[in-house]
Amino acid sequence: VGTVKGAILVVDDRDYQRPIHRARVAAALAEGKAIMVADLAGTSESGKRRYSFYGMKNADEGTAVMLYLLGKSLVGVRAEELLVLGDALKRRTEQAVEMVPHGRPCISAAHAFAVRRDLFSKVTCLRTPSSWAQSVRESEFIPFANVVFGGLLDYDWTDLIK
């Protein structure tokens, strides 16, 4: 078996990225690193069911609105999942975990990183969504799945990974 030379947690909002992740897993294992590829609430395999919610193409939007009406955010739910996954990976490897989120999970990863910098070594965001402030400035649509109610009053999500 040998010594683990690092731990990586990969999350993606698109399940068709699997071939890319297979290559990443093979490369990480060849380098002696532990790697976990996981689905978060409403993403990839767990988000395959399509909802007809305001014509949204992302299946997680219905879940995000339901959570919003219950006083929660999907960003927060996913951040909690990342904390649990990161903790499990760190306990198994005794290594701080590098998170590699793709797409919408970048926002939740930034929140998890801000809360537990002792758990995660870094966050490497790929296909990064726009910051909340940039979306407002440029009048971009922001899905409920990407927001924390009132968040922009105190911070922008991109501030959390600086």
CSV table of C-alpha atoms in Angstrom, one decimal, residues 37-101:
chain,number,residue,atom,x,y,z
A,37,VAL,CA,-15.1,11.7,-6.8
A,38,ALA,CA,-18.5,12.5,-5.2
A,39,ASP,CA,-21.9,13.8,-6.2
A,40,LEU,CA,-23.5,16.5,-4.2
A,41,ALA,CA,-27.2,17.2,-3.6
A,42,GLY,CA,-28.8,17.8,-7.0
A,43,THR,CA,-25.7,17.3,-9.1
A,44,SER,CA,-24.5,14.7,-11.5
A,45,GLU,CA,-26.0,11.3,-10.8
A,46,SER,CA,-28.2,12.6,-8.0
A,47,GLY,CA,-29.5,15.4,-10.2
A,48,LYS,CA,-30.5,13.4,-13.2
A,49,ARG,CA,-34.2,13.8,-12.7
A,50,ARG,CA,-35.3,16.8,-14.8
A,51,TYR,CA,-37.7,19.2,-13.3
A,52,SER,CA,-39.8,21.7,-15.2
A,53,PHE,CA,-39.1,24.6,-12.9
A,54,TYR,CA,-39.5,28.0,-14.6
A,55,GLY,CA,-37.9,26.4,-17.7
A,56,MET,CA,-34.5,26.0,-15.9
A,57,LYS,CA,-32.0,23.6,-17.5
A,58,ASN,CA,-30.4,22.8,-14.2
A,59,ALA,CA,-32.3,20.1,-12.3
A,60,ASP,CA,-31.2,21.5,-8.9
A,61,GLU,CA,-33.2,24.7,-9.2
A,62,GLY,CA,-36.4,23.1,-7.9
A,63,THR,CA,-34.5,21.7,-4.9
A,64,ALA,CA,-32.9,25.1,-4.3
A,65,VAL,CA,-36.2,27.0,-4.3
A,66,MET,CA,-37.8,24.4,-1.9
A,67,LEU,CA,-34.8,24.9,0.5
A,68,TYR,CA,-35.0,28.7,0.2
A,69,LEU,CA,-38.7,28.5,1.2
A,70,LEU,CA,-37.6,26.5,4.2
A,71,GLY,CA,-34.9,29.0,5.2
A,72,LYS,CA,-31.9,27.1,3.9
A,73,SER,CA,-29.7,27.4,0.8
A,74,LEU,CA,-28.6,24.6,-1.5
A,75,VAL,CA,-25.1,26.2,-1.2
A,76,GLY,CA,-25.2,25.5,2.5
A,77,VAL,CA,-26.5,21.9,2.1
A,78,ARG,CA,-23.7,21.2,-0.4
A,79,ALA,CA,-21.1,22.8,1.8
A,80,GLU,CA,-22.2,20.6,4.7
A,81,GLU,CA,-21.8,17.5,2.4
A,82,LEU,CA,-18.3,18.7,1.4
A,83,LEU,CA,-17.3,19.1,5.1
A,84,VAL,CA,-18.5,15.5,5.8
A,85,LEU,CA,-16.7,14.1,2.7
A,86,GLY,CA,-13.5,16.1,3.4
A,87,ASP,CA,-13.5,14.9,7.0
A,88,ALA,CA,-13.9,11.3,6.0
A,89,LEU,CA,-11.1,11.6,3.5
A,90,LYS,CA,-8.8,13.4,5.9
A,91,ARG,CA,-9.4,10.7,8.6
A,92,ARG,CA,-8.6,7.9,6.2
A,93,THR,CA,-5.4,9.6,4.7
A,94,GLU,CA,-4.2,11.8,7.6
A,95,GLN,CA,-3.7,14.5,4.9
A,96,ALA,CA,-5.4,17.9,4.4
A,97,VAL,CA,-7.7,17.6,1.4
A,98,GLU,CA,-7.5,19.5,-1.8
A,99,MET,CA,-11.0,20.3,-3.2
A,100,VAL,CA,-11.4,20.4,-7.0
A,101,PRO,CA,-15.0,21.6,-7.6
